Coordinates of C-alpha atoms and ligand atoms in Angstrom, one line a residue:
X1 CA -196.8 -211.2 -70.4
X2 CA -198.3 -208.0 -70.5
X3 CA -197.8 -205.0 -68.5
X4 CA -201.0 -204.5 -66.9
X5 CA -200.6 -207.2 -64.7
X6 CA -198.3 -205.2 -62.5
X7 CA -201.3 -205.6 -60.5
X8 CA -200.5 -206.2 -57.2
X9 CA -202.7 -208.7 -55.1
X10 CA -203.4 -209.3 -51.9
X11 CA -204.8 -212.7 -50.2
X12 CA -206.9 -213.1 -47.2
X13 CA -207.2 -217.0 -45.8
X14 CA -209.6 -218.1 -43.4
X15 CA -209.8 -221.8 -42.3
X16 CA -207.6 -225.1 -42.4
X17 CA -203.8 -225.1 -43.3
X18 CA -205.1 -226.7 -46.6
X19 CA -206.8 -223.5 -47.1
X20 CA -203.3 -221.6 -46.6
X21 CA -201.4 -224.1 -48.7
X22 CA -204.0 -223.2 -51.4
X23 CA -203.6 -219.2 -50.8
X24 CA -199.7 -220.3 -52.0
X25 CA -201.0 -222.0 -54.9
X26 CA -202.7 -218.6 -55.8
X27 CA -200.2 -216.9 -55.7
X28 CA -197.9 -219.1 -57.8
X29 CA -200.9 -219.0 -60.7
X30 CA -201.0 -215.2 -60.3
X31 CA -197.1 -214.5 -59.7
X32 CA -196.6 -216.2 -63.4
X33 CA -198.7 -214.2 -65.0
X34 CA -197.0 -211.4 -64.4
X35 CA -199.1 -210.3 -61.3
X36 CA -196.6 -209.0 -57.9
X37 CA -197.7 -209.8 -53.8
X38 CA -199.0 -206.2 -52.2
X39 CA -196.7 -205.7 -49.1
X40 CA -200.5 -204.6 -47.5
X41 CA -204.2 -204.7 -48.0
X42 CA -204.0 -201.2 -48.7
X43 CA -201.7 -201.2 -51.5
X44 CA -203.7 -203.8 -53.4
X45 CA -205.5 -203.5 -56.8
X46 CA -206.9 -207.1 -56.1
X47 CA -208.3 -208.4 -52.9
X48 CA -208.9 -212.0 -52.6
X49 CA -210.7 -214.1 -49.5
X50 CA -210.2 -218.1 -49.2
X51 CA -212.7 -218.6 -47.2
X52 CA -213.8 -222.0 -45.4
X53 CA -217.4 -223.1 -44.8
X54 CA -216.4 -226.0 -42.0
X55 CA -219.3 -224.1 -39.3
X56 CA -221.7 -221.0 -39.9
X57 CA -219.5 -218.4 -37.7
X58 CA -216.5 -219.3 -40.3
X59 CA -218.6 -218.0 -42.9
X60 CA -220.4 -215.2 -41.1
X61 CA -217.1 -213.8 -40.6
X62 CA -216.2 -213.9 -44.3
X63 CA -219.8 -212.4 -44.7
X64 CA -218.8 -209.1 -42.1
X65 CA -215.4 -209.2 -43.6
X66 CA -216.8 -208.7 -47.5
X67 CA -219.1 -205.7 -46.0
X68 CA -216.1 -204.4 -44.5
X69 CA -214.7 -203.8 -48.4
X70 CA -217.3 -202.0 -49.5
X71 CA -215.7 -199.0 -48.0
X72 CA -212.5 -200.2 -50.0
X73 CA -214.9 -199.9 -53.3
X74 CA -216.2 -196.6 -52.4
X75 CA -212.8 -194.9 -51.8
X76 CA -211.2 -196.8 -55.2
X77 CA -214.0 -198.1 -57.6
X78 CA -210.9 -200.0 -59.6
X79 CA -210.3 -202.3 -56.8
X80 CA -211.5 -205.9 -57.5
X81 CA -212.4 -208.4 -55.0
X82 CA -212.7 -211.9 -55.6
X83 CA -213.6 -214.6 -52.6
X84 CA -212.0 -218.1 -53.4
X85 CA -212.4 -221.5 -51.6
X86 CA -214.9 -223.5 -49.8
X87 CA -217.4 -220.7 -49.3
X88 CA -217.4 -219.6 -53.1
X89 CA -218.2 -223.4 -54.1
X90 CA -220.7 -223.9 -51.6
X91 CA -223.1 -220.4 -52.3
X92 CA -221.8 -219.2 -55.0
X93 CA -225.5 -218.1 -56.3
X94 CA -226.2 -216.6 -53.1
X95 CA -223.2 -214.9 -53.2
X96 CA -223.3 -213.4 -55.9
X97 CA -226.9 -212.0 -55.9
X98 CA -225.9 -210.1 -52.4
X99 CA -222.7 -208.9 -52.8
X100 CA -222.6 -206.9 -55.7
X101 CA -218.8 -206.1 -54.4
X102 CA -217.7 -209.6 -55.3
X103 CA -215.9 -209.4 -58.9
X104 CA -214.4 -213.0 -59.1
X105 CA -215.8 -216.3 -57.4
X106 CA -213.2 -219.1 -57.8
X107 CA -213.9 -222.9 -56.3
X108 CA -210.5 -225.1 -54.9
X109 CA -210.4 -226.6 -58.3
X110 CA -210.8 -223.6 -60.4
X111 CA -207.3 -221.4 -59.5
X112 CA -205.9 -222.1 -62.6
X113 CA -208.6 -219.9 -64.2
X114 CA -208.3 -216.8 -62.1
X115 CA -205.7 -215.3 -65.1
X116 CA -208.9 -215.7 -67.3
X117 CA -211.4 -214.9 -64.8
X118 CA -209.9 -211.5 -63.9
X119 CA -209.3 -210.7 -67.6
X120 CA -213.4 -211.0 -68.3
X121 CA -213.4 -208.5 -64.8
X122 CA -211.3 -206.0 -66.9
X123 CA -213.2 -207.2 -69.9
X124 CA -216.8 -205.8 -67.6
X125 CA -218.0 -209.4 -66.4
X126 CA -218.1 -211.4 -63.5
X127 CA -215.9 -213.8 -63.5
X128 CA -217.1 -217.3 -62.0
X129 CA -215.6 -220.9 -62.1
X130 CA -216.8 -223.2 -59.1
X131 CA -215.9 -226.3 -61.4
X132 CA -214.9 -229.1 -59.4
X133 CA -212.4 -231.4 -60.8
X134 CA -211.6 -235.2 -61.0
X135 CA -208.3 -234.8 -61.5
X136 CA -207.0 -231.6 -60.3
X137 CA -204.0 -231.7 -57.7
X138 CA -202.1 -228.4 -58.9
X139 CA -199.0 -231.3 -58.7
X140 CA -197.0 -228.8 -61.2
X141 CA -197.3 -225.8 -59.8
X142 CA -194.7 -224.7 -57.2
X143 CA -196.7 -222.9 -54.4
X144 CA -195.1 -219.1 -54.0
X145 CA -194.5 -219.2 -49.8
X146 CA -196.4 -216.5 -48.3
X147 CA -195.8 -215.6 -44.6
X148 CA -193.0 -218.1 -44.5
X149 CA -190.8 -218.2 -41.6
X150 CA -187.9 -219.8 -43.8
X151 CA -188.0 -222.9 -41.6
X152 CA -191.1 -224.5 -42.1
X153 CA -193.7 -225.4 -45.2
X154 CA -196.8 -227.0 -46.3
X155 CA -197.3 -229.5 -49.2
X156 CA -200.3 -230.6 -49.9
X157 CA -200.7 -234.3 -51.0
X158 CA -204.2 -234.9 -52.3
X159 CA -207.2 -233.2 -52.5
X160 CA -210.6 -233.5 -51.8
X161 CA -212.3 -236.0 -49.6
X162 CA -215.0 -238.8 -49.7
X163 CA -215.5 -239.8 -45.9
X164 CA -219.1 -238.4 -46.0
X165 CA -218.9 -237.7 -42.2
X166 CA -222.3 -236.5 -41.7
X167 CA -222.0 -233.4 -40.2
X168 CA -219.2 -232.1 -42.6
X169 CA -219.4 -230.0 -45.6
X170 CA -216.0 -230.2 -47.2
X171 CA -216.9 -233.0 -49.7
X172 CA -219.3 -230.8 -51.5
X173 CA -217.2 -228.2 -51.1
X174 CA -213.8 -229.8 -51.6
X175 CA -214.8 -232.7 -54.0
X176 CA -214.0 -236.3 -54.8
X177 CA -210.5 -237.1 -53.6
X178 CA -207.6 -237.8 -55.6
X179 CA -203.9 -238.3 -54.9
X180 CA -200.8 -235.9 -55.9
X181 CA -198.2 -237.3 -58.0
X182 CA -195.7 -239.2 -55.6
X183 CA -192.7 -237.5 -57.7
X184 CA -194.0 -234.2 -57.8
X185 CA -194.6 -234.1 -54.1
X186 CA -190.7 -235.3 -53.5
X187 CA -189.4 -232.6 -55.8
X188 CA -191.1 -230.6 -53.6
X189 CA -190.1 -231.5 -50.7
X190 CA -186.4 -231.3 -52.0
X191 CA -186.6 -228.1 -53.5
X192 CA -187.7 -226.4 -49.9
X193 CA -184.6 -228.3 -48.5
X194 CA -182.5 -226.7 -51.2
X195 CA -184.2 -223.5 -50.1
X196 CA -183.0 -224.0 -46.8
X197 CA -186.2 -225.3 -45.1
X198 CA -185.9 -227.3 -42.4
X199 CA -189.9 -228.5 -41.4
X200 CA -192.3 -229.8 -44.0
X201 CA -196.0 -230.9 -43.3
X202 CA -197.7 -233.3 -45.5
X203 CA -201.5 -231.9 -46.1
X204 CA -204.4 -233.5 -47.0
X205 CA -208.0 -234.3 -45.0
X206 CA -207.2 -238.0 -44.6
X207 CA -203.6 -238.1 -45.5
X208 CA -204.0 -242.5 -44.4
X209 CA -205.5 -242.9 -48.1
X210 CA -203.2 -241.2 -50.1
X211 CA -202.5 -243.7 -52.8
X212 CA -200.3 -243.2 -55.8
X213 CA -200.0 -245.7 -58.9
X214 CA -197.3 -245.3 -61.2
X215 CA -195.6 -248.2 -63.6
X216 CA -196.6 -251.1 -61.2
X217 CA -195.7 -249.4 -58.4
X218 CA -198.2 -248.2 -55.5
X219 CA -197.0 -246.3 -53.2
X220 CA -199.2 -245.6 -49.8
X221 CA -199.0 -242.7 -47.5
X222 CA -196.1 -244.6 -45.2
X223 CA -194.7 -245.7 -48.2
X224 CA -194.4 -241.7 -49.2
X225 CA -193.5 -240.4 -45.9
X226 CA -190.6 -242.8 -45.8
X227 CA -189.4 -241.6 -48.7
X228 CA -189.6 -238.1 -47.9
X229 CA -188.4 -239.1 -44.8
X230 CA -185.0 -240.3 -46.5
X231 CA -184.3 -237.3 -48.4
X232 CA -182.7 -236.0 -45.7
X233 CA -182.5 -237.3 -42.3
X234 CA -182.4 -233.3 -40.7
X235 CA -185.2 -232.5 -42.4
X236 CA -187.9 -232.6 -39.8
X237 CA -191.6 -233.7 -41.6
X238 CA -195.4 -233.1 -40.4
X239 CA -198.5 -234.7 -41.5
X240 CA -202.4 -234.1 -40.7
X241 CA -204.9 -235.4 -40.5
X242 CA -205.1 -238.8 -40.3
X243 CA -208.4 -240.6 -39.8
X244 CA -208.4 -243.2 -37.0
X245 CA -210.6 -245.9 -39.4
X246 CA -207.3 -245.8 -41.5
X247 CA -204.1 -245.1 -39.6
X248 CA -202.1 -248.2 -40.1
X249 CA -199.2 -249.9 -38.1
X250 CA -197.2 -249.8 -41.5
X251 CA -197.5 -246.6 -41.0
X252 CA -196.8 -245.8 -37.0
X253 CA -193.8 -248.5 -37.9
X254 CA -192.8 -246.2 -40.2
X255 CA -192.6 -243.2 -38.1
X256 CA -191.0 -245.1 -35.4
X257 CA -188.1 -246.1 -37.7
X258 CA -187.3 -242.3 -38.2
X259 CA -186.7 -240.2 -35.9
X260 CA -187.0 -237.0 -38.2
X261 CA -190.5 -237.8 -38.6
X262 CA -192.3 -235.8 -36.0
X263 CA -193.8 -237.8 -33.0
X264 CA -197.0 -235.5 -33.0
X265 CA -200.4 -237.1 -34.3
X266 CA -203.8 -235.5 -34.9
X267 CA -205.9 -238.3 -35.2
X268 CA -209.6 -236.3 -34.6
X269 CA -212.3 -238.5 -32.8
X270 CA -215.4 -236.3 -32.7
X271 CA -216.9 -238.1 -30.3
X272 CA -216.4 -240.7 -27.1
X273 CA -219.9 -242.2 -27.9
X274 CA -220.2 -245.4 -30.6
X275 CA -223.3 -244.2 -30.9
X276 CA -222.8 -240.5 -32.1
X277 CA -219.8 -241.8 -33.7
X278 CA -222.0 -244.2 -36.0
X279 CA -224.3 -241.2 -36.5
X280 CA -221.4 -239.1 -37.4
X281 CA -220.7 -242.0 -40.2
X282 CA -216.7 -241.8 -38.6
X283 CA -216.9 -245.9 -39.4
X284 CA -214.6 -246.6 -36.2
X285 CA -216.0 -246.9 -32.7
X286 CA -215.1 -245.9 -29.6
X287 CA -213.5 -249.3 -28.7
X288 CA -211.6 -248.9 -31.9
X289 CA -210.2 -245.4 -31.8
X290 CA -208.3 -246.5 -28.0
X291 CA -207.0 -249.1 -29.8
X292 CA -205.7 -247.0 -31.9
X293 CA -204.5 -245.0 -29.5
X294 CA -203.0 -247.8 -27.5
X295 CA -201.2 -248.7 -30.7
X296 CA -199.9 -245.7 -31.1
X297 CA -198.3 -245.6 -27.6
X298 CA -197.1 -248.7 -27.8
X299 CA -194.8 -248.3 -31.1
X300 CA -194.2 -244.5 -31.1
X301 CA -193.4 -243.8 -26.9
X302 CA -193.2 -240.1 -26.4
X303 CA -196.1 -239.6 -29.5
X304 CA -197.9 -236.5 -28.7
X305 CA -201.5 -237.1 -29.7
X306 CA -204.0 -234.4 -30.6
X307 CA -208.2 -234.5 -31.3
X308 CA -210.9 -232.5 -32.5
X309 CA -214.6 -233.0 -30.8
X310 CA -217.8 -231.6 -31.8
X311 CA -220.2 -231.2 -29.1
X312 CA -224.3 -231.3 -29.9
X313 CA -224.6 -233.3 -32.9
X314 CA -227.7 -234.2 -33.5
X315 CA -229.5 -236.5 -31.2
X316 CA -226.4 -236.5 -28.3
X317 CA -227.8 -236.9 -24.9
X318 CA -226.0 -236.3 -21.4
X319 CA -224.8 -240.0 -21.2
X320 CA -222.8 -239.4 -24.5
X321 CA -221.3 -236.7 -23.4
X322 CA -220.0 -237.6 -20.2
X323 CA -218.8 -240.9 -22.9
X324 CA -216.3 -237.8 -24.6
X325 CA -214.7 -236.5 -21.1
X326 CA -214.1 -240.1 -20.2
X327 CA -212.2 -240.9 -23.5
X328 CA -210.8 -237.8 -23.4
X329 CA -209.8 -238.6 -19.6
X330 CA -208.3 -241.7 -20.9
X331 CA -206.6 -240.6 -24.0
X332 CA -205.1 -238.0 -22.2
X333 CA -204.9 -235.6 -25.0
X334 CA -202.0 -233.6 -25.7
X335 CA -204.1 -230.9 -27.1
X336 CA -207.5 -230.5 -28.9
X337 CA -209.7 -228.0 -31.3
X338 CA -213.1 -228.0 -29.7
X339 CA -216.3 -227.2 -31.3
X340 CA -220.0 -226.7 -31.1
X341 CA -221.9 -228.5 -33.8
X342 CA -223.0 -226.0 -36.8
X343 CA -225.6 -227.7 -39.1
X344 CA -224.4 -227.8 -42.7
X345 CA -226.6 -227.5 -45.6
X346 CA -227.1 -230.1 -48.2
X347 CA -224.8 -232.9 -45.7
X348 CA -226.4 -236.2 -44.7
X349 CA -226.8 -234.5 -40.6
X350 CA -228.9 -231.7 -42.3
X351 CA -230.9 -233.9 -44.6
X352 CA -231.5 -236.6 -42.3
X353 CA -231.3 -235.6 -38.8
X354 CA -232.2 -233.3 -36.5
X355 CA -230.2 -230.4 -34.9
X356 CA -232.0 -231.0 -31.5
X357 CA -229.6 -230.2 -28.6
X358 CA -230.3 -227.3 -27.2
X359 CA -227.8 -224.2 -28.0
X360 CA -227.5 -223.5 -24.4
X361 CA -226.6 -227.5 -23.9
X362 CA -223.9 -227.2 -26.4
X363 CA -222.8 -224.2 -24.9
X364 CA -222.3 -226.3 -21.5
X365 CA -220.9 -229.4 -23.6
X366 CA -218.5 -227.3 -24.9
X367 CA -217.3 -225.5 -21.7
X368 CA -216.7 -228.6 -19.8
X369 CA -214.7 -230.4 -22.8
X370 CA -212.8 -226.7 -22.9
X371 CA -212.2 -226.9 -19.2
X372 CA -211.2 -231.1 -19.5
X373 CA -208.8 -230.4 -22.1
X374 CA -207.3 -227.0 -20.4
X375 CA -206.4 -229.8 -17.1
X376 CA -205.5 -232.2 -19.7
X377 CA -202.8 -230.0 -22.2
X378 CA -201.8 -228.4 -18.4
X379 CA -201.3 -232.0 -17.0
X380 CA -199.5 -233.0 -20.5
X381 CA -197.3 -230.2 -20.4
X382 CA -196.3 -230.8 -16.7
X383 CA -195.5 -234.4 -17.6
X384 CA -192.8 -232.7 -19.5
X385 CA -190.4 -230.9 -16.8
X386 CA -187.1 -231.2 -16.9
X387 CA -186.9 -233.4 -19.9
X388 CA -184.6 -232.7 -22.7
X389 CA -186.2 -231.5 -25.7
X390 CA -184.8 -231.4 -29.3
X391 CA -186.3 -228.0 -30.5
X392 CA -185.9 -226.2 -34.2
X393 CA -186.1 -222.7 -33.8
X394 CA -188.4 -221.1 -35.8
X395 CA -187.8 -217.4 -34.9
X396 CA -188.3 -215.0 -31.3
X397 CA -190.6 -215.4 -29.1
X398 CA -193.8 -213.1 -29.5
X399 CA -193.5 -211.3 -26.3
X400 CA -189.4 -210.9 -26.4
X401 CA -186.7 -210.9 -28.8
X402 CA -184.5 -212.0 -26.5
X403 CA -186.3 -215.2 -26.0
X404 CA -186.3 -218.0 -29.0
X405 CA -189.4 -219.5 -30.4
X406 CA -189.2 -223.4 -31.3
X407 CA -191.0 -226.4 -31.1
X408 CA -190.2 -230.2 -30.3
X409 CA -191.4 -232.8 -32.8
X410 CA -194.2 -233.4 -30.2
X411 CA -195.3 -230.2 -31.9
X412 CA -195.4 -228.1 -28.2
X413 CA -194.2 -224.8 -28.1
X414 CA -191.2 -224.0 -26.1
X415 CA -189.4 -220.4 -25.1
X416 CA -185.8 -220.2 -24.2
X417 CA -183.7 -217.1 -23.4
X418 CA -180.9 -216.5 -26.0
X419 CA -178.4 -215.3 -22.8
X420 CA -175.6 -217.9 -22.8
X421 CA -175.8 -219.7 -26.1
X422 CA -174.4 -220.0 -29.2
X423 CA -173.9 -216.3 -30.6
X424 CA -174.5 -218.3 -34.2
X425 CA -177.6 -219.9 -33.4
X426 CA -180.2 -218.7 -35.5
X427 CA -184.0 -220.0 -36.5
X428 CA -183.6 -223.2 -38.4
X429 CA -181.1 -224.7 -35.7
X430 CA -182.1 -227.3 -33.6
X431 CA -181.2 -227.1 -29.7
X432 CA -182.1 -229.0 -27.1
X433 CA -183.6 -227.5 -24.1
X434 CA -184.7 -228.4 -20.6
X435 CA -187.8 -228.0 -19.5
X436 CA -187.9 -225.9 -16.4
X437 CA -191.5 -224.3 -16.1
X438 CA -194.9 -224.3 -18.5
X439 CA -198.4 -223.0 -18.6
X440 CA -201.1 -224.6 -19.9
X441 CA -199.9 -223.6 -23.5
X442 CA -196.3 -222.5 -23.5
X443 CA -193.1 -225.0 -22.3
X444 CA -190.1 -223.1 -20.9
X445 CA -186.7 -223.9 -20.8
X446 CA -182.8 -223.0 -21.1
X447 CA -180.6 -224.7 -23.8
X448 CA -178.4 -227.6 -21.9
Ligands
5AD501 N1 -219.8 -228.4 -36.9 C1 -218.9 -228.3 -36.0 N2 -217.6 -228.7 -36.2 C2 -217.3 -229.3 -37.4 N3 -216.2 -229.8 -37.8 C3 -216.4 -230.2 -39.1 N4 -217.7 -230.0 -39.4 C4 -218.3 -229.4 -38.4 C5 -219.6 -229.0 -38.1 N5 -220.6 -229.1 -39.0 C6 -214.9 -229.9 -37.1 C7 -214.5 -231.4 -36.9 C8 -213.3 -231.4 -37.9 C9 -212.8 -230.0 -37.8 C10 -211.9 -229.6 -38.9 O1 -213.9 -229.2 -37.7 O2 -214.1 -231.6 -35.6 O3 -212.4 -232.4 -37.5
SF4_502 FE1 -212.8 -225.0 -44.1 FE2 -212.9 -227.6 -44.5 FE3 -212.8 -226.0 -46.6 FE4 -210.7 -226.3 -44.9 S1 -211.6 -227.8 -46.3 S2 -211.4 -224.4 -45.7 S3 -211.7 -226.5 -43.0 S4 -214.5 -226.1 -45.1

């Protein structure tokens, strides 16, 4: 390991938690090779930006953000700055004709390369790899935690995806799919809980087919959340996302049987319309998805369940819309990421389709599902007063640090003062509080 690599790096992510779990694998790659975190943008010889391409605004933002660096350049012509992720797969040639800033472009399969790739930048070269792989999974590469809070962490499960949903870009960006190693993924898990973690989330874009096949044995995703389920019945675990065409009762059995798996499911619908939805190639219908959801009430009770809905695709009229705020009425939603539909380039929406509803018309779409799901997460949250709540602490509260932060495995935050408990109680403990008031975001409460 040479000396020059003192270099200190410093690593912007924009997008999905995979995105962030991927920032960690960075950083491991990096971190090996002799290269140290900066403490601060401004300290670093080496600026990356994992950027995501899900909508156009995620990438105009990356866009204003790069332009923003050039003034970084100017003041220290040494600096390099390399832009990783979906955004450097997706226009990479683009990219690199109009930002003459941009020293490294790296795709999500190429971050074993970025040693290489940054010695041809000290070497006068660009250095590009948007290779997508068959194969890759980084399953041996233990992720260096950035921003951790000490209590909880990602691991990522699989890669890629191969849903086609024809509005999304993250299989051209992200690649085929492909399964971690199962054993890998649970020395994971138990080295965090050696750590002293206490909350693990499971990632991958449709975490229902994770499949992995190893000496006649083959394991499913509830096969692989029991077992890290069993490592330790205080450690709390997470998953998303799950797809509603594969979310099986093996696997709502299986969270049902323990209770340290989290009783919080994103299961995203898109749309209320079985029309859209078959546009949207989601390969469920509406019918389907509540029964789905009905299943999920009926073996996990107290199951928080969240959704994400694009409003606007292509060809939605007024009668499917008004389909969405009745499911979403009906599914009473714990909580939901709402969008406006962005057309994609090179996805089956923007080769086949047309982006025909009116921007103003999504604009409204959007504001009544925002205002729906406002009375809905309000409504949810109300539901929840004076209940008893087992929360883990993950730190203080934003506004006051003599209020604790936590949530409960329904995944809802909840405030408490820290008057009157435990003088040893510290992030990582679990408590459990009574509700006593909320807002349409936050549960309060005192410790009982
Ligand atoms: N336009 C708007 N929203 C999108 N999503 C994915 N692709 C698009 C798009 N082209 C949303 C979906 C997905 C979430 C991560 O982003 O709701 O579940
Ligand atoms: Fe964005 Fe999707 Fe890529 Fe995540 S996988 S960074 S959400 S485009």
């Amino acid at each position: 390991m040479d000396q020059k690599k003192n270099k200190k790096i410093y690593i912007e992510t924009y997008g999905c938690q995979m995105n962030f779990s991927d920032s960690e694998i960075v950083a491991s790659v990096l971190t090996k090779y002799g290269y140290v975190a900066a403490q601060s943008i401004q300290e670093a010889d080496i600026i990356f930006v994992n950027t995501c391409s899900i909508r156009d605004h995620a990438e105009q933002r990356v866009k204003k953000r790069l332009h923003h660096f050039r003034s970084y350049k100017k003041r220290n012509p040494e600096l390099i700055i390399g832009l990783l992720g979906c955004m450097a797969e997706r226009i990479k040639t683009v990219l690199l004709e109009e930002e003459p800033l941009l020293d490294v472009v790296a795709g999500p399969d190429a971050y074993r390369d970025l040693p290489r790739l940054l010695e041809q930048v000290e070497s006068g070269q660009r250095g590009v790899n948007t290779l997508l792989s068959m194969e890759e999974t980084y399953a041996d590469i233990t992720p260096v935690r950035l921003g951790s809070n000490g209590v909880s962490a990602f691991i990522s499960i699989m890669r890629g995806c191969e849903n086609y949903c024809s509005y999304c870009v993250v299989p051209t960006t992200r690649g085929q799919e492909r399964s971690r190693d199962a054993g890998s993924i649970l020395s994971e898990a138990t080295d965090l809980l050696k750590q002293g973690l206490h909350e693990v989330t499971l990632l991958g874009q449709n975490v229902n087919s994770y499949r992995w096949v190893d000496g006649g044995k083959d394991l499913s995703f509830a096969a692989l959340l029991l077992q890290v389920a069993e490592l330790d019945p205080r450690l709390r675990i997470r998953f998303a996302t799950s797809h509603p065409k594969d979310i099986s009762d093996e696997l709502l059995n299986t969270i049902a049987a323990n209770p340290n798996i989290c009783r919080a499911i994103h299961l995203p619908v898109q749309s209320g319309s079985s029309r859209i939805l078959d546009r949207m190639n989601r390969k469920y219908t509406r019918e389907g998805y509540m029964e789905r959801v009905e299943a999920i009430r009926r073996i996990i009770p107290g199951c928080a369940i969240s959704t994400d809905i694009i409003t606007g695709f292509c060809d939605e009229t007024e009668e499917d819309h008004l389909e969405t705020l009745s499911l979403m009425e009906w599914a009473r939603f714990d909580y939901a990421f709402l969008f406006k539909y962005s057309e994609r380039p090179m996805t089956l929406a923007a080769d086949t389709m047309h982006d025909n509803v009116p921007e103003e018309v999504k604009d409204r779409r959007l504001t009544e599902v925002i205002n729906l799901q406002q009375r809905l997460s309000y409504a949810s949250n109300k539901r929840d007063l004076n209940r008893v709540f087992e929360v883990l602490i993950e730190g203080d509260s934003k506004r006051s640090a003599d209020h604790f932060m936590g949530r409960t495995s329904q995944n809802k935050v909840v405030v408490f003062p820290k008057a009157g408990i435990d003088t040893g109680t510290k992030p990582g403990h679990c408590v459990q509080v009574r509700i006593t008031s909320f807002t349409s975001a936050t549960l309060l409460g005192e410790v009982v």
